[in-house]
Structures are given as structure tokens and as C-alpha cells.
């Protein structure tokens, strides 16, 4: 018989070939097995106590952390669909890591609330501006490339949950990122802060099963004030609620 560990032919059932049978593997679709311990596997498949898949940033704690991160989310609450988002900051990537190419592989932005529920989870694909004659896609500057800019001038609201613009710049393995979003739906309310932000530069470059720590990504886990960096809500009526993290 079979039990997701041994096949009917007495062979090990091990989808990701990491030596752990699927029955006992918390991340059966990737060899990373949640190296950063955040509860999310790289692949979409996961087994409790893991809580989800598709982790944008699996770098171990203490690496890929943001410098001077700032996140603002405004007009939170009813009505849905008019929220705004602004994200800025910088993080260091490995000097011997994969080449950065968002115009080919796209990027992945994920924001989690304090209970690790997903608030934003957007895969912005590659493709040079304009795509198919439409004013959407990536512009690349520098030889070799050092700056990348994504813009969506076609859709109202922008196609990827309000993300209208992304600017990325690299200098000496330091990545500066700025993201702007309008008319998104973010569904965050007081009591759900602080948040964690993950930003992956090469979204589709490495499929599940890649070696741990190869991600060209950054992660910042904000805290509650007075810690730094921290998140605080402000505003009056529910529709005017604003989250500021810095």
C-alpha cells in the first residue's frame, strides 16, 4: 500500500528529493523547508504546522533586512477599493546571487498582518514597456542594468491590486525599492498591526526546490511602538484610517 511515504513498489515518496518523505515533509514541494521559520514554504504545498506557501523571501533571519523602511497605507476600511499604498526602503542582496532581472522574471510583494494573514500578495510579471503596444511593463536603464521601473498606465484601477509604479535601483549590492499603489483593496484594520513586508526581485526565476537562501529579496518585520521600526494607526472615521510604519 501507500501512505505518502512509501509507494506500492517500496520506493520513497519524496516529491522534492530532499530525503524527507512527503508524509513527514512540512514543505513537500521544495527543499528549503522554511529555512527562515516564518511558517510559509517556497512551494505552494505545505503541511501543518506550516500555515501557507509561496514565500517570497526565505532568507534566514538577520539577512535581507530593510534599511530605513517606510510603509504607508491610507483610506483603509470601507468602502473597499479606494486604498492607497506607499513603500520605500533598501536591503542588501548577495554579491554571488542570481542576476537581477525583474523585466524578465517579475517581482513579488507580500504584506502580512500580525497574525500572518495575507493582506497583499501580488505577483507583478516581467515584460518590457510597452507590452503589446499597451502602456504597461518595465523600463531598464544602465549597462549592465542598474535601474528598473514598472508602470501601469493602462488599467484603472491598476491591474495588480492598485500597484501603479515600482522603482528599483541597485548599487554595490544594495537594492533601493519604491512602490506606489492607488485604488487597491488591502483590508487592514486597527489591531492587525504590525505588519511584515516581503519583496522578491526574481519572482519566477527559481521554481520550488531551489537551494535555500538563493532568494534576491528583502524582508522587514515591523513592531509595535515604541520599538523601531514600528507601525501605528491614525485617523478618525474608519474610511480615513491610516497605517504608518517606519
Backbone as JSON, one array per atom type, in Angstrom:
{
  "sequence": "XXXXXXXXXXXXXXXXXXXXXXXXXXXXXXXXXXXXXXXXXXXXXXXXXXXXXXXXXXXXXXXXXXXXXXXXXXXXXXXXXXXXXXXXXXXXXXXXXXXXXXXXXXXXXXXXXXXXXXXXXXXXXXXXXXXXXXXXXXXXXXXXXXXXXXXXXXXXXXXXXXXXXXXXXXXXXXXXXXXXXXXXXXXXXXXXXXXXXXXXXXXXXXXXXXXXXXXXXXXXXXXXXXXXXXXXXXXXXXXXXXXXXX",
  "N": [[0.81, -1.2, 0.0], [0.21, 2.42, 0.03], [1.3, 5.39, 1.72], [1.96, 8.03, 1.4], [4.55, 8.04, 2.01], [5.83, 5.68, 1.47], [5.86, 3.97, -1.54], [3.75, 1.75, -3.54], [5.54, 0.13, -4.74], [7.55, -0.08, -2.94], [9.19, 2.19, -2.83], [10.67, 5.31, -1.92], [8.49, 8.0, -1.32], [8.96, 11.08, -2.35], [8.63, 14.06, -3.22], [10.15, 16.44, -3.58], [12.71, 15.56, -3.44], [14.38, 15.75, -1.16], [15.09, 13.99, 0.75], [13.26, 13.61, 2.73], [10.29, 12.02, 3.32], [7.1, 12.61, 1.7], [4.96, 12.38, 3.49], [5.99, 13.17, 5.95], [7.11, 15.61, 5.47], [7.17, 19.03, 5.93], [7.2, 20.96, 3.98], [6.52, 19.82, 1.2], [6.99, 20.37, -1.48], [9.33, 21.72, -1.91], [12.88, 22.05, -1.33], [13.74, 23.8, 0.54], [12.28, 23.94, 2.92], [11.24, 25.87, 4.7], [13.33, 27.69, 5.68], [13.58, 30.15, 6.95], [11.79, 30.09, 8.96], [9.22, 31.27, 9.1], [6.75, 30.19, 8.79], [5.83, 29.84, 6.22], [6.11, 28.04, 3.21], [8.3, 27.75, 0.31], [7.29, 26.54, -2.04], [3.88, 25.91, -3.18], [2.64, 23.89, -1.82], [2.02, 22.75, 1.49], [2.33, 21.56, 4.86], [0.65, 21.33, 7.96], [2.52, 22.03, 10.95], [2.97, 24.31, 9.35], [1.73, 27.25, 7.71], [1.19, 28.24, 5.21], [2.01, 28.79, 1.66], [4.22, 29.7, -1.1], [6.26, 31.53, -0.34], [7.79, 34.66, -0.51], [10.33, 35.37, 0.37], [12.85, 33.61, 1.6], [15.15, 33.88, 2.99], [17.45, 33.41, 5.7], [16.8, 34.56, 9.11], [18.04, 37.83, 9.93], [19.28, 38.38, 7.57], [18.88, 40.13, 4.48], [17.4, 42.18, 5.57], [15.58, 45.28, 5.83], [16.71, 48.66, 5.33], [15.95, 51.75, 6.72], [13.09, 51.45, 6.32], [9.81, 52.31, 5.13], [6.38, 52.32, 5.26], [3.24, 53.22, 4.11], [-0.24, 53.06, 4.39], [-3.25, 54.07, 3.33], [-6.65, 55.39, 3.66], [-7.9, 53.14, 4.6], [-10.31, 50.63, 5.29], [-13.94, 50.79, 4.95], [-15.24, 52.47, 1.99], [-14.28, 49.46, 0.23], [-11.54, 49.31, -2.09], [-10.55, 51.84, -2.58], [-8.16, 52.29, -1.43], [-4.78, 53.37, -0.68], [-1.26, 52.88, -1.21], [2.09, 53.13, -0.13], [5.47, 52.39, -0.35], [8.8, 52.34, 0.74], [12.35, 51.84, 0.88], [15.43, 50.02, 1.55], [17.53, 47.19, 0.9], [20.09, 44.69, 1.38], [21.59, 42.49, -0.97], [22.92, 39.27, -1.92], [26.27, 39.15, -3.1], [27.09, 37.14, -4.76], [24.83, 36.09, -5.76], [21.91, 35.27, -7.83], [21.49, 36.94, -11.01], [19.85, 40.07, -11.17], [16.74, 40.57, -12.62], [14.06, 41.87, -13.09], [12.55, 42.66, -15.29], [12.36, 40.41, -16.75], [11.7, 38.27, -14.99], [9.89, 39.32, -13.19], [8.4, 40.62, -10.08], [7.61, 40.05, -6.6], [5.39, 41.03, -4.19], [4.55, 40.89, -0.84], [2.45, 41.39, 1.95], [1.96, 40.82, 5.33], [-0.28, 40.55, 8.13], [-0.24, 40.94, 11.77], [-0.99, 38.45, 12.65], [-0.11, 36.83, 10.72], [-1.78, 36.68, 8.54], [-2.52, 37.11, 5.08], [-2.33, 40.24, 3.58], [-1.62, 41.75, 1.34], [-0.7, 40.32, -1.72], [0.95, 40.16, -4.32], [1.93, 39.32, -7.57], [3.86, 40.8, -9.79], [4.35, 40.68, -13.12], [7.09, 40.05, -15.49], [8.22, 41.74, -18.51], [8.81, 43.98, -21.1], [8.26, 47.49, -21.27], [6.51, 49.23, -23.84], [3.97, 46.69, -23.37], [2.83, 44.68, -25.85], [2.01, 46.94, -27.19], [0.55, 48.24, -25.3], [0.52, 50.56, -22.6], [2.15, 49.51, -20.33], [4.4, 47.8, -18.16], [7.97, 47.11, -17.87], [10.76, 49.34, -17.68], [14.21, 49.55, -18.4], [17.39, 50.62, -17.26], [20.83, 51.48, -17.75], [24.1, 49.97, -18.19], [25.94, 47.39, -17.19], [22.45, 46.58, -16.43], [21.04, 48.74, -13.98], [18.89, 50.09, -13.01], [15.4, 49.76, -12.71], [12.1, 50.23, -13.78], [8.72, 49.91, -13.23], [5.54, 50.48, -14.63], [2.03, 51.03, -14.73], [-0.01, 52.23, -16.93], [-2.37, 51.77, -18.07], [-4.56, 50.43, -16.92], [-7.43, 51.07, -14.88], [-8.78, 50.57, -11.88], [-5.17, 50.13, -11.35], [-3.83, 47.0, -12.55], [-2.69, 45.09, -10.77], [-3.78, 44.85, -7.98], [-3.91, 47.63, -7.48], [-1.26, 48.49, -7.75], [0.64, 50.83, -9.18], [3.14, 51.79, -9.81], [6.56, 50.81, -9.69], [9.79, 51.24, -8.54], [13.13, 50.34, -8.84], [16.47, 50.26, -7.81], [19.91, 49.49, -8.05], [22.98, 49.42, -6.29], [26.16, 48.56, -5.58], [25.33, 46.09, -4.51], [23.25, 46.87, -2.88], [19.85, 47.3, -2.7], [17.49, 49.6, -3.61], [14.11, 50.33, -3.14], [10.94, 51.41, -4.29], [7.48, 51.6, -4.06], [4.32, 52.31, -5.38], [0.85, 52.52, -4.87], [-2.57, 52.74, -5.89], [-6.13, 52.92, -5.4], [-6.45, 50.3, -4.45], [-7.32, 47.2, -2.72], [-7.01, 46.53, 0.49], [-7.75, 45.8, 3.09], [-7.09, 46.1, 5.94], [-7.13, 46.63, 9.41], [-7.28, 48.52, 12.52], [-5.55, 46.91, 15.16], [-4.68, 44.78, 13.74], [-2.11, 45.36, 13.15], [1.41, 45.02, 14.09], [2.86, 44.88, 10.72], [4.37, 42.64, 8.31], [6.65, 42.92, 5.66], [7.5, 41.62, 2.54], [9.66, 41.5, -0.24], [10.38, 40.31, -3.35], [12.79, 40.01, -5.87], [13.25, 38.44, -8.18], [10.87, 36.89, -9.19], [9.84, 34.6, -10.67], [12.1, 33.2, -11.31], [13.32, 31.09, -9.95], [12.12, 28.0, -9.44], [10.03, 26.14, -7.07], [11.97, 24.1, -4.9], [14.46, 25.06, -5.26], [17.76, 25.91, -4.04], [18.18, 26.63, -0.54], [18.16, 30.04, 0.54], [18.79, 31.39, -1.84], [17.27, 33.42, -2.68], [16.79, 36.63, -4.06], [16.0, 39.0, -2.27], [14.15, 40.98, 0.15], [13.16, 41.44, 3.55], [11.09, 42.91, 6.0], [10.13, 43.07, 9.3], [7.92, 44.81, 10.93], [7.31, 46.36, 14.16], [5.46, 46.95, 17.22], [5.0, 50.31, 18.43], [6.93, 51.52, 21.21], [9.05, 50.51, 19.71], [11.53, 50.29, 17.06], [11.89, 49.49, 13.66], [8.45, 50.54, 13.6], [4.8, 50.18, 13.65], [1.91, 52.24, 13.44], [-1.52, 53.14, 13.8], [-3.53, 55.82, 12.6], [-5.93, 58.51, 12.35], [-9.44, 59.26, 11.91], [-12.58, 58.58, 11.29], [-13.58, 55.32, 10.13], [-13.18, 54.96, 7.33], [-11.13, 56.71, 6.85], [-8.88, 55.76, 8.0], [-5.4, 55.38, 8.66], [-2.35, 53.69, 8.21], [0.89, 53.89, 9.39], [4.12, 52.89, 9.02], [7.37, 52.83, 10.18]],
  "CA": [[0.0, 0.0, 0.0], [0.94, 3.69, 0.03], [0.89, 6.32, 2.77], [2.69, 9.27, 1.09], [5.94, 7.89, 2.44], [6.34, 4.51, 0.75], [4.99, 3.63, -2.67], [3.39, 0.33, -3.64], [6.74, -0.57, -5.17], [8.54, 0.05, -1.86], [10.09, 3.3, -3.12], [10.41, 6.51, -1.12], [7.69, 9.05, -1.95], [9.69, 12.29, -1.95], [8.41, 14.91, -4.4], [11.21, 17.44, -3.77], [14.01, 14.86, -3.39], [15.23, 16.27, -0.09], [15.35, 12.92, 1.7], [12.15, 13.53, 3.69], [9.11, 11.57, 2.57], [6.03, 13.6, 1.68], [4.12, 12.26, 4.68], [6.64, 13.84, 7.08], [7.76, 16.84, 4.99], [6.29, 20.19, 6.11], [7.18, 21.66, 2.69], [6.8, 18.71, 0.29], [7.27, 20.78, -2.86], [10.61, 22.42, -2.03], [13.95, 21.59, -0.45], [14.04, 24.85, 1.51], [11.65, 23.54, 4.18], [11.0, 27.03, 5.56], [14.59, 27.98, 6.35], [13.51, 31.35, 7.78], [10.92, 29.81, 10.09], [8.09, 32.2, 9.18], [5.5, 29.47, 8.62], [5.48, 29.74, 4.81], [7.01, 27.28, 2.33], [8.52, 28.36, -1.01], [6.28, 25.97, -2.92], [2.5, 26.14, -2.76], [2.21, 22.81, -0.93], [2.52, 22.84, 2.86], [1.69, 20.66, 5.83], [0.69, 21.88, 9.31], [2.12, 23.34, 11.46], [3.15, 25.42, 8.41], [0.44, 27.9, 7.52], [0.97, 28.71, 3.84], [3.06, 28.58, 0.68], [4.56, 30.83, -1.96], [7.04, 32.51, 0.43], [8.63, 35.48, -1.39], [11.68, 35.6, 0.89], [13.18, 32.54, 2.54], [16.48, 34.08, 3.56], [17.45, 33.23, 7.16], [16.71, 35.8, 9.89], [19.27, 38.6, 10.0], [19.74, 38.69, 6.21], [17.83, 40.71, 3.66], [16.58, 43.12, 6.32], [15.48, 46.59, 5.21], [17.27, 49.86, 5.94], [15.03, 52.89, 6.63], [11.83, 51.09, 5.66], [8.63, 53.13, 5.4], [5.17, 51.86, 4.61], [2.0, 53.93, 4.44], [-1.45, 52.52, 3.79], [-4.25, 55.07, 3.69], [-8.05, 55.17, 3.29], [-8.24, 51.77, 4.97], [-11.69, 50.49, 5.74], [-14.98, 50.96, 3.94], [-15.52, 51.36, 1.09], [-13.1, 48.78, -0.32], [-11.16, 49.64, -3.45], [-10.0, 53.19, -2.75], [-6.97, 52.39, -0.58], [-3.51, 53.75, -1.28], [-0.11, 52.22, -0.61], [3.41, 53.66, -0.45], [6.53, 51.6, 0.3], [10.17, 52.72, 0.4], [13.39, 51.28, 1.73], [16.55, 49.39, 0.86], [18.06, 45.99, 1.54], [21.3, 44.15, 0.76], [21.48, 41.16, -1.55], [24.19, 38.56, -2.01], [27.11, 39.52, -4.25], [27.24, 35.99, -5.66], [23.49, 35.57, -6.02], [21.43, 35.33, -9.21], [21.37, 38.25, -11.64], [18.54, 40.69, -11.01], [16.11, 40.81, -13.92], [12.6, 41.94, -12.95], [11.9, 42.81, -16.59], [12.17, 39.04, -17.25], [11.14, 37.37, -14.0], [8.89, 39.98, -12.36], [8.64, 40.77, -8.65], [6.54, 39.56, -5.73], [5.21, 41.82, -2.98], [3.6, 40.31, 0.11], [2.34, 42.03, 3.26], [1.23, 40.0, 6.3], [-0.62, 41.23, 9.37], [0.45, 40.4, 12.94], [-1.36, 37.04, 12.78], [0.41, 36.22, 9.5], [-2.75, 36.65, 7.46], [-2.05, 37.85, 3.91], [-3.03, 41.48, 3.29], [-1.28, 42.0, -0.07], [0.09, 39.22, -2.28], [0.89, 40.49, -5.74], [2.99, 38.93, -8.49], [3.9, 41.71, -10.94], [5.16, 39.91, -14.06], [8.05, 40.72, -16.35], [7.73, 42.26, -19.79], [9.31, 45.33, -21.35], [7.29, 48.55, -21.59], [5.11, 48.82, -23.62], [3.68, 45.29, -23.67], [1.78, 44.56, -26.87], [1.53, 48.27, -27.52], [-0.14, 48.8, -24.13], [1.47, 51.31, -21.77], [2.36, 48.79, -19.09], [5.6, 46.98, -18.22], [9.23, 47.51, -17.23], [11.83, 50.03, -18.37], [15.51, 49.18, -17.83], [18.42, 51.63, -17.53], [22.18, 51.15, -17.32], [24.82, 48.86, -18.83], [24.8, 46.48, -17.07], [21.27, 47.22, -15.84], [21.12, 49.17, -12.59], [17.61, 50.67, -12.61], [14.23, 49.16, -13.33], [10.87, 50.94, -13.42], [7.47, 49.34, -13.74], [4.38, 51.37, -14.55], [0.77, 50.58, -15.33], [-0.74, 53.41, -17.4], [-3.46, 51.25, -18.89], [-5.72, 49.97, -16.16], [-8.0, 51.88, -13.8], [-7.53, 50.72, -11.14], [-4.05, 49.31, -11.84], [-4.21, 45.59, -12.61], [-2.19, 44.26, -9.68], [-4.28, 45.38, -6.7], [-3.61, 49.05, -7.33], [0.15, 48.84, -7.9], [0.78, 51.64, -10.39], [4.55, 52.05, -10.13], [7.63, 50.2, -8.89], [11.12, 51.7, -8.94], [14.19, 49.54, -8.23], [17.81, 50.7, -8.18], [20.95, 48.68, -7.4], [24.33, 49.98, -6.21], [27.03, 47.81, -4.67], [24.51, 45.04, -3.89], [22.17, 47.45, -2.09], [18.67, 47.48, -3.54], [16.52, 50.6, -3.16], [12.8, 49.99, -3.7], [9.8, 52.29, -4.02], [6.25, 51.05, -4.65], [3.16, 53.16, -5.21], [-0.4, 51.88, -5.24], [-3.81, 53.53, -5.74], [-7.37, 52.19, -5.66], [-6.32, 48.9, -4.12], [-8.15, 46.68, -1.64], [-5.99, 45.99, 1.39], [-8.45, 45.12, 4.17], [-6.32, 46.1, 7.18], [-7.83, 47.43, 10.4], [-6.58, 48.62, 13.8], [-5.48, 45.64, 15.86], [-3.99, 43.82, 12.88], [-0.72, 45.76, 13.06], [2.25, 45.47, 12.99], [2.87, 44.06, 9.52], [5.65, 42.19, 7.75], [6.71, 43.18, 4.23], [8.47, 40.85, 1.76], [9.77, 41.93, -1.64], [11.27, 39.41, -4.09], [13.19, 40.63, -7.13], [13.2, 37.49, -9.3], [9.73, 36.1, -8.75], [9.66, 33.31, -11.33], [13.39, 32.69, -11.78], [13.69, 29.85, -9.3], [10.91, 27.27, -9.04], [10.16, 25.4, -5.82], [13.05, 23.11, -4.93], [15.74, 25.75, -5.34], [18.55, 25.84, -2.83], [17.84, 27.64, 0.46], [18.95, 31.26, 0.61], [19.16, 31.97, -3.13], [16.34, 34.5, -2.98], [17.23, 38.02, -4.1], [14.8, 39.55, -1.67], [14.29, 41.64, 1.44], [12.01, 41.31, 4.44], [11.09, 43.75, 7.19], [9.05, 42.78, 10.25], [7.69, 45.96, 11.79], [6.89, 46.04, 15.52], [4.61, 47.97, 17.82], [5.71, 51.4, 19.07], [7.95, 52.46, 20.72], [10.15, 49.86, 19.0], [11.85, 50.81, 15.73], [10.77, 50.21, 13.03], [7.16, 50.16, 14.18], [3.59, 50.57, 12.95], [0.86, 52.88, 14.22], [-2.69, 53.63, 13.09], [-4.01, 57.17, 12.91], [-7.12, 58.85, 11.58], [-10.69, 59.27, 12.64], [-13.58, 57.64, 10.79], [-12.98, 54.1, 9.61], [-12.75, 55.12, 5.96], [-9.94, 57.57, 6.78], [-7.8, 55.17, 8.79], [-4.08, 55.37, 8.01], [-1.29, 52.94, 8.87], [2.23, 54.37, 9.09], [5.18, 52.01, 9.56], [8.7, 53.38, 9.86]],
  "C": [[0.85, 1.26, 0.0], [0.42, 4.56, 1.17], [1.62, 7.65, 2.63], [4.1, 9.23, 1.65], [6.59, 6.73, 1.67], [5.36, 4.13, -0.34], [4.67, 2.14, -2.66], [4.56, -0.51, -4.11], [7.87, -0.46, -4.17], [9.61, 1.1, -2.19], [9.68, 4.5, -2.27], [9.58, 7.51, -1.91], [8.23, 10.38, -1.46], [9.69, 13.27, -3.12], [9.56, 15.88, -4.65], [12.6, 16.86, -3.61], [14.94, 15.43, -2.33], [15.5, 15.23, 1.0], [14.29, 12.76, 2.76], [10.91, 13.11, 2.91], [7.97, 12.57, 2.72], [5.16, 13.56, 2.93], [4.67, 13.08, 5.85], [7.22, 15.2, 6.72], [6.79, 18.01, 5.14], [6.18, 21.02, 4.84], [7.49, 20.65, 1.6], [7.16, 19.1, -1.13], [8.59, 21.54, -3.0], [11.61, 21.95, -0.98], [14.27, 22.6, 0.64], [13.5, 24.51, 2.9], [11.57, 24.66, 5.19], [12.24, 27.38, 6.38], [14.52, 29.22, 7.23], [12.49, 31.22, 8.91], [9.72, 30.73, 10.22], [6.74, 31.51, 8.97], [5.08, 29.26, 7.19], [6.55, 28.98, 4.04], [7.21, 28.04, 1.02], [7.46, 27.85, -1.99], [4.88, 26.19, -2.37], [2.02, 25.08, -1.78], [2.82, 22.99, 0.46], [1.7, 21.92, 3.76], [1.75, 21.31, 7.2], [1.83, 21.24, 10.11], [2.43, 24.54, 10.54], [1.79, 25.97, 8.02], [0.19, 28.37, 6.08], [2.16, 28.42, 2.94], [3.35, 29.84, -0.1], [5.37, 31.9, -1.26], [7.94, 33.33, -0.5], [10.08, 35.56, -0.94], [12.0, 34.58, 1.96], [14.58, 32.69, 3.11], [16.42, 33.97, 5.08], [17.34, 34.56, 7.89], [18.06, 36.48, 10.01], [19.87, 38.92, 8.65], [18.58, 39.27, 5.43], [16.95, 41.7, 4.39], [16.66, 44.52, 5.7], [16.17, 47.67, 6.03], [16.31, 51.02, 5.68], [13.74, 52.53, 5.89], [10.7, 52.04, 6.05], [7.47, 52.6, 4.58], [4.0, 52.72, 5.06], [0.86, 53.28, 3.68], [-2.6, 53.41, 4.26], [-5.62, 54.71, 3.12], [-8.46, 53.71, 3.54], [-9.65, 51.71, 5.53], [-12.66, 50.74, 4.61], [-14.92, 52.35, 3.31], [-14.22, 50.73, 0.56], [-12.83, 49.26, -1.74], [-10.65, 51.03, -3.66], [-8.73, 53.39, -1.92], [-5.72, 52.76, -1.39], [-2.36, 53.1, -0.51], [1.17, 52.92, -1.06], [4.46, 52.89, 0.33], [7.88, 52.08, -0.2], [11.14, 52.05, 1.36], [14.48, 50.66, 0.89], [16.97, 48.15, 1.62], [19.25, 45.48, 0.74], [21.04, 42.76, 0.21], [22.87, 40.55, -1.65], [24.96, 38.97, -3.26], [27.28, 38.37, -5.23], [25.89, 35.34, -5.96], [23.12, 35.69, -7.49], [21.35, 36.77, -9.72], [19.95, 38.79, -11.47], [17.97, 41.0, -12.39], [14.59, 40.85, -13.77], [11.87, 42.1, -14.27], [11.65, 41.44, -17.24], [11.35, 38.2, -16.28], [10.08, 38.0, -13.1], [9.3, 40.1, -10.91], [7.41, 40.28, -7.89], [6.53, 40.41, -4.47], [4.17, 41.15, -2.1], [3.63, 41.1, 1.41], [1.46, 41.15, 4.13], [0.86, 40.85, 7.5], [0.04, 40.51, 10.55], [0.15, 38.93, 13.17], [-0.92, 36.24, 11.57], [-0.67, 35.94, 8.46], [-2.26, 37.52, 6.31], [-2.95, 39.05, 3.65], [-2.84, 41.85, 1.82], [-0.42, 40.84, -0.54], [0.05, 39.34, -3.79], [2.15, 40.05, -6.49], [2.91, 39.87, -9.69], [4.85, 41.1, -11.97], [6.18, 40.76, -14.82], [7.4, 41.18, -17.64], [8.16, 43.7, -19.97], [8.2, 46.28, -21.77], [7.54, 49.05, -23.02], [4.91, 47.37, -24.02], [2.54, 45.23, -24.67], [1.19, 45.89, -27.28], [0.8, 48.96, -26.39], [0.89, 49.43, -23.19], [1.56, 50.71, -20.36], [3.63, 47.95, -19.24], [6.79, 47.65, -17.58], [10.14, 48.27, -18.19], [13.14, 49.74, -17.63], [16.54, 50.23, -18.21], [19.77, 51.13, -16.99], [22.76, 49.98, -18.09], [26.01, 48.48, -17.94], [23.63, 47.17, -16.38], [21.44, 47.53, -14.36], [19.8, 49.77, -12.09], [16.49, 50.02, -13.41], [12.99, 49.91, -12.85], [9.68, 50.28, -14.08], [6.37, 50.38, -13.62], [3.2, 50.75, -15.27], [-0.04, 51.83, -15.65], [-1.96, 53.02, -18.23], [-4.73, 51.07, -18.07], [-6.14, 50.94, -15.06], [-9.06, 51.04, -13.1], [-6.43, 49.86, -11.74], [-4.3, 47.82, -11.62], [-3.82, 44.79, -11.38], [-2.5, 44.91, -8.33], [-3.8, 46.8, -6.46], [-2.18, 49.45, -7.55], [0.35, 49.54, -9.25], [2.23, 51.83, -10.8], [5.46, 51.33, -9.15], [8.95, 50.73, -9.42], [12.15, 50.9, -8.14], [15.52, 50.07, -8.73], [18.82, 49.88, -7.39], [22.29, 49.39, -7.43], [25.1, 49.21, -5.15], [26.23, 46.81, -3.84], [23.48, 45.57, -2.91], [21.03, 47.79, -3.03], [17.75, 48.51, -2.9], [15.21, 50.34, -3.89], [11.79, 51.06, -3.34], [8.59, 51.74, -4.77], [5.12, 52.03, -4.37], [1.9, 52.46, -5.69], [-1.59, 52.79, -5.0], [-5.0, 52.62, -6.06], [-7.2, 50.68, -5.5], [-7.31, 48.5, -3.05], [-7.23, 45.94, -0.68], [-6.55, 45.43, 2.7], [-7.67, 45.0, 5.47], [-6.99, 47.06, 8.16], [-7.01, 47.51, 11.68], [-6.69, 47.31, 14.58], [-4.78, 44.56, 15.06], [-2.52, 44.2, 12.68], [0.07, 45.14, 14.22], [2.23, 44.49, 11.82], [4.29, 43.64, 9.17], [5.59, 42.37, 6.24], [7.83, 42.34, 3.61], [8.47, 41.36, 0.33], [10.81, 41.06, -2.32], [11.52, 39.97, -5.48], [13.03, 39.71, -8.34], [12.11, 36.46, -9.04], [9.69, 34.71, -9.36], [10.97, 32.67, -11.77], [13.71, 31.32, -11.21], [12.44, 29.13, -8.81], [11.11, 26.61, -7.68], [11.19, 24.28, -5.95], [14.4, 23.74, -5.05], [16.46, 25.67, -4.0], [18.15, 26.93, -1.84], [18.74, 28.86, 0.35], [19.32, 31.89, -0.71], [18.29, 33.18, -3.47], [17.04, 35.85, -3.0], [16.05, 38.84, -3.6], [15.15, 40.28, -0.38], [13.02, 41.49, 2.24], [12.16, 42.24, 5.63], [9.87, 43.4, 8.04], [8.92, 43.97, 11.19], [7.2, 45.48, 13.17], [5.92, 47.1, 15.99], [5.47, 49.04, 18.47], [5.81, 51.11, 20.58], [9.13, 51.8, 20.03], [10.34, 50.48, 17.63], [12.4, 49.67, 14.88], [9.43, 49.68, 13.53], [6.01, 50.67, 13.32], [2.6, 51.21, 13.92], [-0.28, 53.29, 13.31], [-2.98, 55.06, 13.51], [-5.25, 57.42, 12.07], [-8.37, 58.72, 12.42], [-11.65, 58.21, 12.17], [-12.89, 56.46, 10.11], [-12.45, 54.26, 8.2], [-11.51, 55.97, 5.79], [-8.75, 57.0, 7.54], [-6.52, 55.11, 7.97], [-3.12, 54.55, 8.86], [0.05, 53.51, 8.43], [3.22, 53.46, 9.79], [6.52, 52.6, 9.15], [9.64, 53.16, 11.05]]
}
